[in-house]
Structures are given as C-alpha cells and as structure tokens.
Tab-separated table of C-alpha atoms in Angstrom:
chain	number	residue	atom	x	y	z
J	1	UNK	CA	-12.738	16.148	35.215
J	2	UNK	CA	-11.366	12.605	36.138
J	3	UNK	CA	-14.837	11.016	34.775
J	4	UNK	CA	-14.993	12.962	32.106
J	5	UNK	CA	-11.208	11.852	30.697
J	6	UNK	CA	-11.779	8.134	31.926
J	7	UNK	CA	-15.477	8.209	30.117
J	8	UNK	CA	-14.339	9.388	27.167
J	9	UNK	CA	-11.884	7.030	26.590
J	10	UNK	CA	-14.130	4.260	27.512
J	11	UNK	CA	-16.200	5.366	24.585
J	12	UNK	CA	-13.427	5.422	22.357
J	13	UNK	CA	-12.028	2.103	23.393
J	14	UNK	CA	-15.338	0.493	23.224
J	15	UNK	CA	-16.656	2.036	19.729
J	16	UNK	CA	-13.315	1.059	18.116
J	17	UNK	CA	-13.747	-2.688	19.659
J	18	UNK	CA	-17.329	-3.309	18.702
J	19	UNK	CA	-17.088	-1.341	15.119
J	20	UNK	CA	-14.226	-4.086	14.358
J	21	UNK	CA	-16.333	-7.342	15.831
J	22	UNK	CA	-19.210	-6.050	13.877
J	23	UNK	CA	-17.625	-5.631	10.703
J	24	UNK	CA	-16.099	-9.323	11.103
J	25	UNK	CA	-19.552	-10.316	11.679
J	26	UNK	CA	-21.523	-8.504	8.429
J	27	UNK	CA	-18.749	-9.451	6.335
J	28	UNK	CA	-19.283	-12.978	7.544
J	29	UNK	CA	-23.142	-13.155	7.074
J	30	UNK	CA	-23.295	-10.661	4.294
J	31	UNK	CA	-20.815	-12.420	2.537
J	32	UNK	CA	-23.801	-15.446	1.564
J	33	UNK	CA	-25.528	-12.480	0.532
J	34	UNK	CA	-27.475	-11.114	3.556
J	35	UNK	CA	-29.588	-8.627	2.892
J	36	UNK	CA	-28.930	-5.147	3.998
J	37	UNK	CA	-25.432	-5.932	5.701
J	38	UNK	CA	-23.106	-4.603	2.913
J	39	UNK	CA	-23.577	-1.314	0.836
J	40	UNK	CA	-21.918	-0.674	-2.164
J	41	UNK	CA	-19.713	2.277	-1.884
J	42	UNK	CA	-17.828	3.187	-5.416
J	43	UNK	CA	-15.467	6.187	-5.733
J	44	UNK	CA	-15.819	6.031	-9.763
J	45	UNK	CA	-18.809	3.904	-11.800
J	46	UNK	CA	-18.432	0.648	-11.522
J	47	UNK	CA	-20.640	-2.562	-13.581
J	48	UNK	CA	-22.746	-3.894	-10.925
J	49	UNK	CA	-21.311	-6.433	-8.403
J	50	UNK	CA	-17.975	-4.741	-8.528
J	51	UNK	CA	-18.414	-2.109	-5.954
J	52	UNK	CA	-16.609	-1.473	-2.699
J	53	UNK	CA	-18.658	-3.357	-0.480
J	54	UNK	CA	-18.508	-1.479	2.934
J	55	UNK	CA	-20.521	-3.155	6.311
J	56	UNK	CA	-23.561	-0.969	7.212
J	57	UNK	CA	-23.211	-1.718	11.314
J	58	UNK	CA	-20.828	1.278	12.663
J	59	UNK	CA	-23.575	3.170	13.617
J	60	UNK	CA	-24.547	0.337	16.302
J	61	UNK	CA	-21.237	0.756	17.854
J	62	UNK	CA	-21.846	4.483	18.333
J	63	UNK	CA	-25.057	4.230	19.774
J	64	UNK	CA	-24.300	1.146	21.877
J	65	UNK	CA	-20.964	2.636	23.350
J	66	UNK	CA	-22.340	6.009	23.788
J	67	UNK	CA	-25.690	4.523	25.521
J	68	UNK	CA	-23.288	2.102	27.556
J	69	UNK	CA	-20.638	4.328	28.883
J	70	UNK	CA	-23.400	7.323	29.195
J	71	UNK	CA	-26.128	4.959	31.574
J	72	UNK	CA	-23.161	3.563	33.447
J	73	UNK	CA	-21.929	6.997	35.079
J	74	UNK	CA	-26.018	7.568	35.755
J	75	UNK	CA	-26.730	4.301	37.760
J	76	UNK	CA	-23.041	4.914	39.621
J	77	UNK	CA	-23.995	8.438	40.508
J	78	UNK	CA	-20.404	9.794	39.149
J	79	UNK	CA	-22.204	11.812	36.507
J	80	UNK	CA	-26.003	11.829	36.166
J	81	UNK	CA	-27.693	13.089	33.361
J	82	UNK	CA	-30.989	14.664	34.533
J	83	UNK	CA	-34.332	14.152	33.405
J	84	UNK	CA	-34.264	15.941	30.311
J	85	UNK	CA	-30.872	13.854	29.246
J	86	UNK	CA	-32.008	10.845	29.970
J	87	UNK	CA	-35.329	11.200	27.956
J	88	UNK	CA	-33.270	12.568	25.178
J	89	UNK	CA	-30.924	9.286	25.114
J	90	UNK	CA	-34.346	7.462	24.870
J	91	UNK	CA	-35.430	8.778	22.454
J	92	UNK	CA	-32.155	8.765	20.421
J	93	UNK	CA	-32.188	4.776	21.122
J	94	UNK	CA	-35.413	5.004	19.637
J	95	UNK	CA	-34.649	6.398	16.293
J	96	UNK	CA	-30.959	4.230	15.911
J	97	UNK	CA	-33.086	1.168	16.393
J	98	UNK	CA	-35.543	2.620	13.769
J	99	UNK	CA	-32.324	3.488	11.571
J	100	UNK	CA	-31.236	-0.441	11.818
J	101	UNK	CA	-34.010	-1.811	10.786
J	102	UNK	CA	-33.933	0.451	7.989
J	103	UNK	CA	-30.602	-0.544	7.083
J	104	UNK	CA	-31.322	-4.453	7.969
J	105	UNK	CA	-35.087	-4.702	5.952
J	106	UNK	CA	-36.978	-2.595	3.474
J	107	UNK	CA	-38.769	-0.229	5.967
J	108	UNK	CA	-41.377	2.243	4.171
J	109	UNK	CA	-39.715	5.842	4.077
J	110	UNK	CA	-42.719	6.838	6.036
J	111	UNK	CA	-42.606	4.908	8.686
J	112	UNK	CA	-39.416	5.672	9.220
J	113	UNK	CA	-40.018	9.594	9.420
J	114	UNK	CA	-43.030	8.964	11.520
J	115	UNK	CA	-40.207	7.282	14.009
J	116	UNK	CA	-38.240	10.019	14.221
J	117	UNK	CA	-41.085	12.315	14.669
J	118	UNK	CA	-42.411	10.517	17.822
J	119	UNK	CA	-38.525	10.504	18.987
J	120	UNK	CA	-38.624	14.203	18.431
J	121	UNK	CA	-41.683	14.938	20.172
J	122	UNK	CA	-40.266	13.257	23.262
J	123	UNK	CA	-36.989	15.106	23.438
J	124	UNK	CA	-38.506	18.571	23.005
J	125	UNK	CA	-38.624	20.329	26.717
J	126	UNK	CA	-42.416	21.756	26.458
J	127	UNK	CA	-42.022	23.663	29.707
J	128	UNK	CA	-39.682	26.160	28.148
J	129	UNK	CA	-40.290	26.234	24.852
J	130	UNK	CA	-44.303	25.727	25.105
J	131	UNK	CA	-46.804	23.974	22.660
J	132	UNK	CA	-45.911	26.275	19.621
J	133	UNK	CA	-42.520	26.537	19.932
J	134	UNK	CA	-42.056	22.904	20.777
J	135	UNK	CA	-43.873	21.608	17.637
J	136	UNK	CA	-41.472	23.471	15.495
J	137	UNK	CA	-38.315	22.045	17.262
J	138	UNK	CA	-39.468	18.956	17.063
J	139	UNK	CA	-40.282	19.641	12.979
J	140	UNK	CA	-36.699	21.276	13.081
J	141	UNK	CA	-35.026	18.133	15.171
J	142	UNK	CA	-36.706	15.839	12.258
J	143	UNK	CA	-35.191	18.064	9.585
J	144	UNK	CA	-31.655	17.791	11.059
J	145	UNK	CA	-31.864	14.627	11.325
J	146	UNK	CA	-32.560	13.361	7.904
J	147	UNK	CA	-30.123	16.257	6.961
J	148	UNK	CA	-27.417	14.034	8.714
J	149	UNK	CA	-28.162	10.663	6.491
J	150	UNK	CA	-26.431	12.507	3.658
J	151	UNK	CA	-23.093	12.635	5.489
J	152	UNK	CA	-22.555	8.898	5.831
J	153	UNK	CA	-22.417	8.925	1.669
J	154	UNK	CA	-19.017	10.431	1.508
J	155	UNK	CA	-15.886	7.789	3.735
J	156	UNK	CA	-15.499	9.949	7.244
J	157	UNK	CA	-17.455	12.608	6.744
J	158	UNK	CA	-19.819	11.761	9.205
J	159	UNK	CA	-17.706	10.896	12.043
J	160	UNK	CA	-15.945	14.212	11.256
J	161	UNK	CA	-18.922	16.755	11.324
J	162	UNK	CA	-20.311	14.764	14.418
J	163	UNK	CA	-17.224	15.083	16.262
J	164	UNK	CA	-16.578	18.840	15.770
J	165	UNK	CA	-20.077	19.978	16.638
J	166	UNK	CA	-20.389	17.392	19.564
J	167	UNK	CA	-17.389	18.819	20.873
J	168	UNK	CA	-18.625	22.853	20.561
J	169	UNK	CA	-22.297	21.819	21.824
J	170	UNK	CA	-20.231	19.877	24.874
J	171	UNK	CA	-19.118	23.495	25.741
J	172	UNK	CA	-22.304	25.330	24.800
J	173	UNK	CA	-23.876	22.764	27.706
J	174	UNK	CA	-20.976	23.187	30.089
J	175	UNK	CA	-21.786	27.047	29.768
J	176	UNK	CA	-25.440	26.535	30.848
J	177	UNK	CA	-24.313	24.491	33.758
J	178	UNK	CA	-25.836	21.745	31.968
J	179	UNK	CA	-23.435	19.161	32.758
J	180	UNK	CA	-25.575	15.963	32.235
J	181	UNK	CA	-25.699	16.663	28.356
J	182	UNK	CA	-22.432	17.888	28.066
J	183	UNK	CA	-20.978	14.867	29.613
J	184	UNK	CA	-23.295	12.915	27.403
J	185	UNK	CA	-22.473	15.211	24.423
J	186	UNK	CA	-18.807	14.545	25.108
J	187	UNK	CA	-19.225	10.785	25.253
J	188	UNK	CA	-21.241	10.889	21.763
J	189	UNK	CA	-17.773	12.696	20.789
J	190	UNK	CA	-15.877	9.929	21.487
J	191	UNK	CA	-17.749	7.202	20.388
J	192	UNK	CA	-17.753	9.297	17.118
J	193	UNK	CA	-13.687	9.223	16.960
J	194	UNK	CA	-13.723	5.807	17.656
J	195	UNK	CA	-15.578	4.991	14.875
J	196	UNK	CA	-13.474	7.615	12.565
J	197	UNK	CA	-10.775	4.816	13.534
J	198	UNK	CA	-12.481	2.294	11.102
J	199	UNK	CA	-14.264	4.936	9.180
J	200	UNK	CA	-11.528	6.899	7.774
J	201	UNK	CA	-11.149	6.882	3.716
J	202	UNK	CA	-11.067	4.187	2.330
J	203	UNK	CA	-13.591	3.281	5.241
J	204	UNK	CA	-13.787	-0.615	6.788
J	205	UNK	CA	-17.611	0.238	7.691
J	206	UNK	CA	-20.114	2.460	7.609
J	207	UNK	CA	-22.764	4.279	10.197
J	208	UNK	CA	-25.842	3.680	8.139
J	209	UNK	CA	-28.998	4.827	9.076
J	210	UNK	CA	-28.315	3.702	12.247
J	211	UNK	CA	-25.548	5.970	13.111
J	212	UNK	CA	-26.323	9.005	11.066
J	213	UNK	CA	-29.647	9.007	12.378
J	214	UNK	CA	-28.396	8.926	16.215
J	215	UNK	CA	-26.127	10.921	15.739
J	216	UNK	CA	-27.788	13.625	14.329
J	217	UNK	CA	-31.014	13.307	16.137
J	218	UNK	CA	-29.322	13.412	19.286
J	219	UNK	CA	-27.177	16.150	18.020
J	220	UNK	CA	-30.205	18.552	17.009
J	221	UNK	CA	-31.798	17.583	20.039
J	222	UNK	CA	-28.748	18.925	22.398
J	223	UNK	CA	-28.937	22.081	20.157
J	224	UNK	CA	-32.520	22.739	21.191
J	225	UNK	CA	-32.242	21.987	24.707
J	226	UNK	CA	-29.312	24.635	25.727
J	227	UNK	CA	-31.154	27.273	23.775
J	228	UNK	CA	-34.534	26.580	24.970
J	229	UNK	CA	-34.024	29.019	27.383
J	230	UNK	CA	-31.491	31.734	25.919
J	231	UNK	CA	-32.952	35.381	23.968
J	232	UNK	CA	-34.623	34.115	20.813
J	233	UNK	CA	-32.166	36.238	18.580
J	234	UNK	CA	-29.213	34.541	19.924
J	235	UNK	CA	-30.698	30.976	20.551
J	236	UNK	CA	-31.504	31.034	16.311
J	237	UNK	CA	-28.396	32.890	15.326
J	238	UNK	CA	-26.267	29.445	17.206
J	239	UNK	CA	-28.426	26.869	17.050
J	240	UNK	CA	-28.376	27.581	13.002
J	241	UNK	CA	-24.677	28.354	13.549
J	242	UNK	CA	-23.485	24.740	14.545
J	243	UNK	CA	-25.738	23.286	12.364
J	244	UNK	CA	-24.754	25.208	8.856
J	245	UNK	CA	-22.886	22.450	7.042
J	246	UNK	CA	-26.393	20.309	6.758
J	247	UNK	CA	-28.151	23.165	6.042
J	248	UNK	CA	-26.307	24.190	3.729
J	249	UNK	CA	-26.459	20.751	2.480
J	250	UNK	CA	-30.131	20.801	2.426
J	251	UNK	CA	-30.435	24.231	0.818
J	252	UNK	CA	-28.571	23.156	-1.963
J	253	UNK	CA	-30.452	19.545	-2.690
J	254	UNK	CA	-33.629	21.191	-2.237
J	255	UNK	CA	-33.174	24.794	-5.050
J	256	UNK	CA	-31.215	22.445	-7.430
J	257	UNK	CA	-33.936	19.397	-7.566
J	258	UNK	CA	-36.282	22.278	-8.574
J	259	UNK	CA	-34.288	23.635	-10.505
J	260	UNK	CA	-33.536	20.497	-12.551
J	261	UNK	CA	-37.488	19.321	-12.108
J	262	UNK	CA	-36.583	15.985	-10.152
J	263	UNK	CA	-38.136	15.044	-6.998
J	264	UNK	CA	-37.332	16.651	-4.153
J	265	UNK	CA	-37.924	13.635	-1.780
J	266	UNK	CA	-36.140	11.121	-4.319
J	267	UNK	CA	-33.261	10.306	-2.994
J	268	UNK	CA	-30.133	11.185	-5.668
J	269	UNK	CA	-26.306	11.292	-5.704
J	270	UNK	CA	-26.498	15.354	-5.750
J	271	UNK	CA	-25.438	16.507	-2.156
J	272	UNK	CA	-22.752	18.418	-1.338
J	273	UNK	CA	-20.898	15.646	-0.705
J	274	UNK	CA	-20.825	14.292	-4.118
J	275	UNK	CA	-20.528	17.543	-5.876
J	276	UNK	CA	-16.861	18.103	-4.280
J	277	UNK	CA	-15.966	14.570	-5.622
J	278	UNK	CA	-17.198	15.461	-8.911
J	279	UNK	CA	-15.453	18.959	-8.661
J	280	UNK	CA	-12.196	16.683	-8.280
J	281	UNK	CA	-11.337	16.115	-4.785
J	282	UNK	CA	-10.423	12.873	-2.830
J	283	UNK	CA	-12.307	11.220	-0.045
J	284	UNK	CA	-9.379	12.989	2.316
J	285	UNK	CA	-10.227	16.281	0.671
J	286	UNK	CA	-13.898	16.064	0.996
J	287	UNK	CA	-13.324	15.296	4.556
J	288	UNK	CA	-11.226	17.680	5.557
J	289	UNK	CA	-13.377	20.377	3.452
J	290	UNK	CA	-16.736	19.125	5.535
J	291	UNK	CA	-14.642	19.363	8.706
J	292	UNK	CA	-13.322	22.884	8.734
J	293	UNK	CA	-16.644	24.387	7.593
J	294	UNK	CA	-18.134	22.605	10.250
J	295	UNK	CA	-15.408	23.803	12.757
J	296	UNK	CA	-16.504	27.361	11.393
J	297	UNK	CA	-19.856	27.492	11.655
J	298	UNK	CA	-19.058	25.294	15.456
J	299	UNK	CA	-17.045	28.302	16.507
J	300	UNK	CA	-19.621	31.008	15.506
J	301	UNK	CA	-22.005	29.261	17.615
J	302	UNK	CA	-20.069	28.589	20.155
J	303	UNK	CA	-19.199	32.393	20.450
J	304	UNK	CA	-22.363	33.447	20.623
J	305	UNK	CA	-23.516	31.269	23.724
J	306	UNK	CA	-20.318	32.472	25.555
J	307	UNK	CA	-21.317	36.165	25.142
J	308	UNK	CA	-17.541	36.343	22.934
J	309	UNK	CA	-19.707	37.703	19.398
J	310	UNK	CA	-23.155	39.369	19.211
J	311	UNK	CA	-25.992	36.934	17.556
J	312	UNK	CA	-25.462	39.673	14.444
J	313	UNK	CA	-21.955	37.170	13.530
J	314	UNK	CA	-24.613	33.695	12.366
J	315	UNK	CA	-25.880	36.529	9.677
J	316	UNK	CA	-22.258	35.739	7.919
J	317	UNK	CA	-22.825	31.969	8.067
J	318	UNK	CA	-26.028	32.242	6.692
J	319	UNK	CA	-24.697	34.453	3.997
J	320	UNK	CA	-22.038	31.437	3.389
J	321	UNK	CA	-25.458	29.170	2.957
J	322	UNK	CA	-27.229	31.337	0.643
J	323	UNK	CA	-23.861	31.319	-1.703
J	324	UNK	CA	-24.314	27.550	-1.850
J	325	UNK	CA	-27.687	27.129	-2.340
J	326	UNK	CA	-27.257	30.116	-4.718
J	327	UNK	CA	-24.714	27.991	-6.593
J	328	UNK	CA	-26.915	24.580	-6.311
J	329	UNK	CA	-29.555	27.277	-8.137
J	330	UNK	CA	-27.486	28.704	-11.067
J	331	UNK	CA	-25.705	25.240	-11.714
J	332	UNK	CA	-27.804	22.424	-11.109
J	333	UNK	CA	-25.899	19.680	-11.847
J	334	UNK	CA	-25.698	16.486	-14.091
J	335	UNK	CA	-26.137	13.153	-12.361
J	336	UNK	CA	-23.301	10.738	-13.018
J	337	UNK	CA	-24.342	8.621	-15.284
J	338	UNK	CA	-25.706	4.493	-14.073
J	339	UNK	CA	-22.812	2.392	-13.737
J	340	UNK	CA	-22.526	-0.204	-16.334
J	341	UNK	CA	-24.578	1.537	-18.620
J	342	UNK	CA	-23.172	2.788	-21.873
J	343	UNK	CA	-24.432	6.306	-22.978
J	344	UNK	CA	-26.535	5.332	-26.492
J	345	UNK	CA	-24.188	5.823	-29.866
J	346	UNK	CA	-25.447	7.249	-32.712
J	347	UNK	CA	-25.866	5.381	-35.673
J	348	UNK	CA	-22.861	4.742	-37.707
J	349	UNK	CA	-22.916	6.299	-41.392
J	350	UNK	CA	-23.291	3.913	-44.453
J	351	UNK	CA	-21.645	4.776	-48.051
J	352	UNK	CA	-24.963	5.059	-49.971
J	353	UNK	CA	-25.462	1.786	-52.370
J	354	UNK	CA	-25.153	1.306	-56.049
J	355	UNK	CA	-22.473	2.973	-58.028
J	356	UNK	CA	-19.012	4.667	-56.805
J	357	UNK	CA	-19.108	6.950	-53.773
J	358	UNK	CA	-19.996	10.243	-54.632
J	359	UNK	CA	-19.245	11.921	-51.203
J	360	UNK	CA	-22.615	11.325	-50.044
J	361	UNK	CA	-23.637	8.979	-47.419
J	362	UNK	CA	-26.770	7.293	-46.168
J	363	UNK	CA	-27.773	6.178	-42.633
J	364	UNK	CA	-30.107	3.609	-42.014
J	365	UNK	CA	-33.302	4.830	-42.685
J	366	UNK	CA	-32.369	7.981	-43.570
J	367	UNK	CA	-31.739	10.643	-46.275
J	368	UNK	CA	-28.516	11.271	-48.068
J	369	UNK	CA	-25.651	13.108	-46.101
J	370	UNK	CA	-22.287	14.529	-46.809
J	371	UNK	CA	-20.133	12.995	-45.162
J	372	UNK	CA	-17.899	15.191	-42.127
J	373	UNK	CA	-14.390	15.497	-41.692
J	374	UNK	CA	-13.615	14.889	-37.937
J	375	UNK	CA	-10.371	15.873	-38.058
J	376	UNK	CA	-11.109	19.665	-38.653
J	377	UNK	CA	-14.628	20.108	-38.707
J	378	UNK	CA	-14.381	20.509	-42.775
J	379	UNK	CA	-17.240	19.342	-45.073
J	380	UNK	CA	-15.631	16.827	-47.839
J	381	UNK	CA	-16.503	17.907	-51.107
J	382	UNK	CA	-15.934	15.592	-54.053
C-alpha cells in the first residue's frame, strides 16, 4: 500500500518534470524549424503557418516515467512485476520508440503497423490463450492500439480516457491477484495525470504517436492478460466493456468512410473527437464528454470481473456503440473545409452589352438571364 502511494506519486512528479523540460527543448529546436517536433493544432481553420503549434514529446515522458518508476520497484524487490509484466513493458517500449520515430521522421505507415504487430505478438500469453486465440488478441491488441492515436487529436482527451481505464483495469488485476500489472497499470495511471498537468485544454504538449501508442498498446495488452483466463462470455463482455469509447470511435470512422466513399485507411479529421467540436462543444466539453463515457463503459467492466453484474450488462454498451456507428451511418459527415482555402464563387452576372438594360443579364460565356432579386427570392420583371 505504502509502494503503491509513494510509486504513484513518483510517476506523477516525474511525468510532470520531464513533459515541461521536453517541451522547453522542442520548442527550442523546433523553433529553427525541426522537423517533426511541433504539430499544428487549430481549434477553428486557420491560413497555413498560423496554427497552434503544440510540442509532439509528452508521450516520452509517459513512457519514460512509467518504465522508470515501474523497473525500479522490480530490481528493489518492493514490487515485482512477473514474467508476463515485464515482457509486456518490453514490448510497450518497443512500440513508443516505434511511435517516436514516427513522430520525429517520415516512417512508412506500414512499417509502423508491422511494429506494433511484433510488439503484440510478444505480449500475448500463448499458454492460456493458445495459438488461435492468441493470434486474434494480438490482431485485437493492434486494433486498440491504432484506435488510441485518434485520442491525442482532441487537447486532454487522451490523458483522460487513459487514466480512467488504467485506473478500472488496476482493479480488474488486483482482483486476479495479479499485482505486478496492477501496480504497473497504476503507475501508467499516474504518469498519465501527470501529463494531463501540461496536457489540459489549451494543451502545452502533446503525446504523439509516442504516447498514444504506449499507452494504448499497453492498455489493450493489460485487458487481454486478466481475461486470458476468465469464462469466454464474461472475458468479451469486459474486455469490450473498458474499451467502448475507441470502439465506438472506430465503428463510427469505419461505416461513415463507406458511407461517404473515402478511404477507410486515409487518415481524416472525422472521429468522434472532431464531430463533438463541430457539433459545438469546447475542448473542456469534449473532454469531459470522452471521460464519463469512458468511466461508463470502465465501470461495466469492472463489474463484471468482480462478479457485481452478469456478462449480459456489456450487451447495453454495445447497444450504446451500435447507436454511434448507427449515427456515423445515417449522417456521414462533411469535412471542414482546407484552411486557407476559399470555397470557389460563382461567376458574377454582367448587364448584357449594347443598348439600355432590359432586365436581362449575361454571364461570361453564357446565355441571357433574368436577373434575381436576393432580397425576396422575386424574379425582376421589366
């Protein structure tokens, strides 16, 4: 209990520190025009060059801190984390260094996937799960994962969905006696709100690929390791559970790019994220909208693993995901327009030449028209 208190605010402390140092230091070198260091965030469209320019290196902090504070109660023997942890912290290394370099260089998409793919396929516990089954956790892990990059689009929203369901998995470990990834899991939940410190709206940086990729990797991963072994009905019903919010996320990129005919793997301001800002709220609302559905679906899960609600209770939260993808389905959506681009105008009328105006007009190139009274939709007739 002592460790866990005194490790958690280690993880706090630390994230908060190194967030702030790194931001100094990308706003420093990005400010000669370093590559990759600064992202343009813009709350309305903006010409080019005039966006918010927000560092990308928060989501080193999280992984750092949480790797730090998690590998020092290991080697001291105050908390170890077990085989099964330990691989999974790899791994989750594996893919935030992956994420960096994505945010630092151009790295092909591909290459990038086929990181977090070998990351999954290391995390997955075969012995439980077998060959099948583990293939399609590790296929799920790489799903959540990517689901998770969409969260660091919107100021907070990814420290805020990370935090909540780090916080419910920590309990869903502690109730499999699994206290190596809970204490882990609560350390990633700290390192989280200490990046929230610098991340809330308007945010000072930004987790990147870096952090949103940890993060949720790591996150997924947890999810199947405490239900590896559980009933299959209730090890679906809250793994989906305390992952609904990027589900739902993905369910509704996925039917409304069909829907509209755009490519599904294109990447596009049209997540769920973006839709609430369109619909009118502010970066606070969109926050605290992502947070409590998270909290939620975090409590349904965490219900069912403590025996509280039958496995029957994740049917509501998927019905709550089939309303928005329903919604994604019916409405598609308009993408904002480019900033600094003007929509076309249509061409201005001309009186037609030679002789008096006759209430006819000509456009350029074109046949004679009566002209159109704007102020109440009447046709002018001389």
């Amino acid at each position: 209990m002592l460790y866990g208190i005194a490790a958690a605010t280690a993880a706090l402390l630390l994230t908060a520190a190194l967030a702030a140092l790194l931001r100094s230091l990308a706003l420093r070198l990005g400010a000669g025009g370093g590559p990759g260091l600064l992202a343009g965030r813009t709350t309305r469209p903006r010409p080019p060059g005039r966006e918010r320019r927000v560092p990308l290196l928060g989501g080193l902090a999280v992984a750092g801190a949480t790797a730090l504070v998690g590998c020092a109660g290991d080697w001291t023997g105050v908390a170890p984390l077990g085989p099964e942890t330990s691989r999974l912290l790899v791994a989750g290394l594996v893919v935030a260094l992956a994420g960096l370099a994505s945010d630092l260089l151009p790295v092909p998409p591909l290459l990038r996937l086929t990181a977090v793919a070998g990351a999954a396929v290391l995390a997955v516990p075969y012995d439980a799960l077998g060959v099948p089954g583990g293939v399609l956790a590790a296929v799920w892990i790489v799903l959540v994962t990517h689901a998770f990059r969409s969260l660091d689009q919107s100021d907070g929203v990814l420290g805020t969905v990370g935090v909540v369901t780090a916080f419910a998995l920590s309990g869903c470990a502690a109730a499999e006696v699994m206290d190596g990834l809970a204490a882990l899991l609560s350390v990633l939940a700290a390192a989280l709100t200490g990046f929230l410190m610098h991340g809330w709206p308007p945010a000072r940086i930004a987790a990147g690929r870096c952090g949103s990729q940890f993060a949720g990797f790591v996150l997924a991963s947890a999810v199947v390791l405490v239900h590896a072994e559980r009933p299959a009905g209730a090890g679906f019903g809250a793994a989906f559970a305390l992952t609904a919010v990027v589900s739902a996320d993905a369910a509704l990129v996925l039917v409304s790019r069909w829907r509209a005919g755009r490519p599904v793997l294109r990447s596009a301001p049209d997540h769920l994220v973006h839709r609430l800002r369109r619909a009118g709220l502010t970066r606070q609302g969109v926050m605290v909208v992502m947070g409590l559905a998270t909290f939620a679906g975090a409590l349904v899960g965490l219900g069912i693993d403590l025996g509280r609600v039958g496995a029957s209770a994740a049917w509501w939260v998927a019905g709550a995901v089939l309303v928005v993808g329903a919604a994604g389905a019916l409405r598609p959506g308009r993408l904002p327009r480019r900033p600094g681009v003007r929509p076309r105008s249509r061409p201005h009328a001309i009186p037609a030449p030679g002789g008096p105006v006759t209430g006819s007009v000509r456009r350029p190139g074109g046949p004679l028209r009566r002209p159109v009274d704007v102020a109440n939709g009447a046709v002018k007739v001389p």
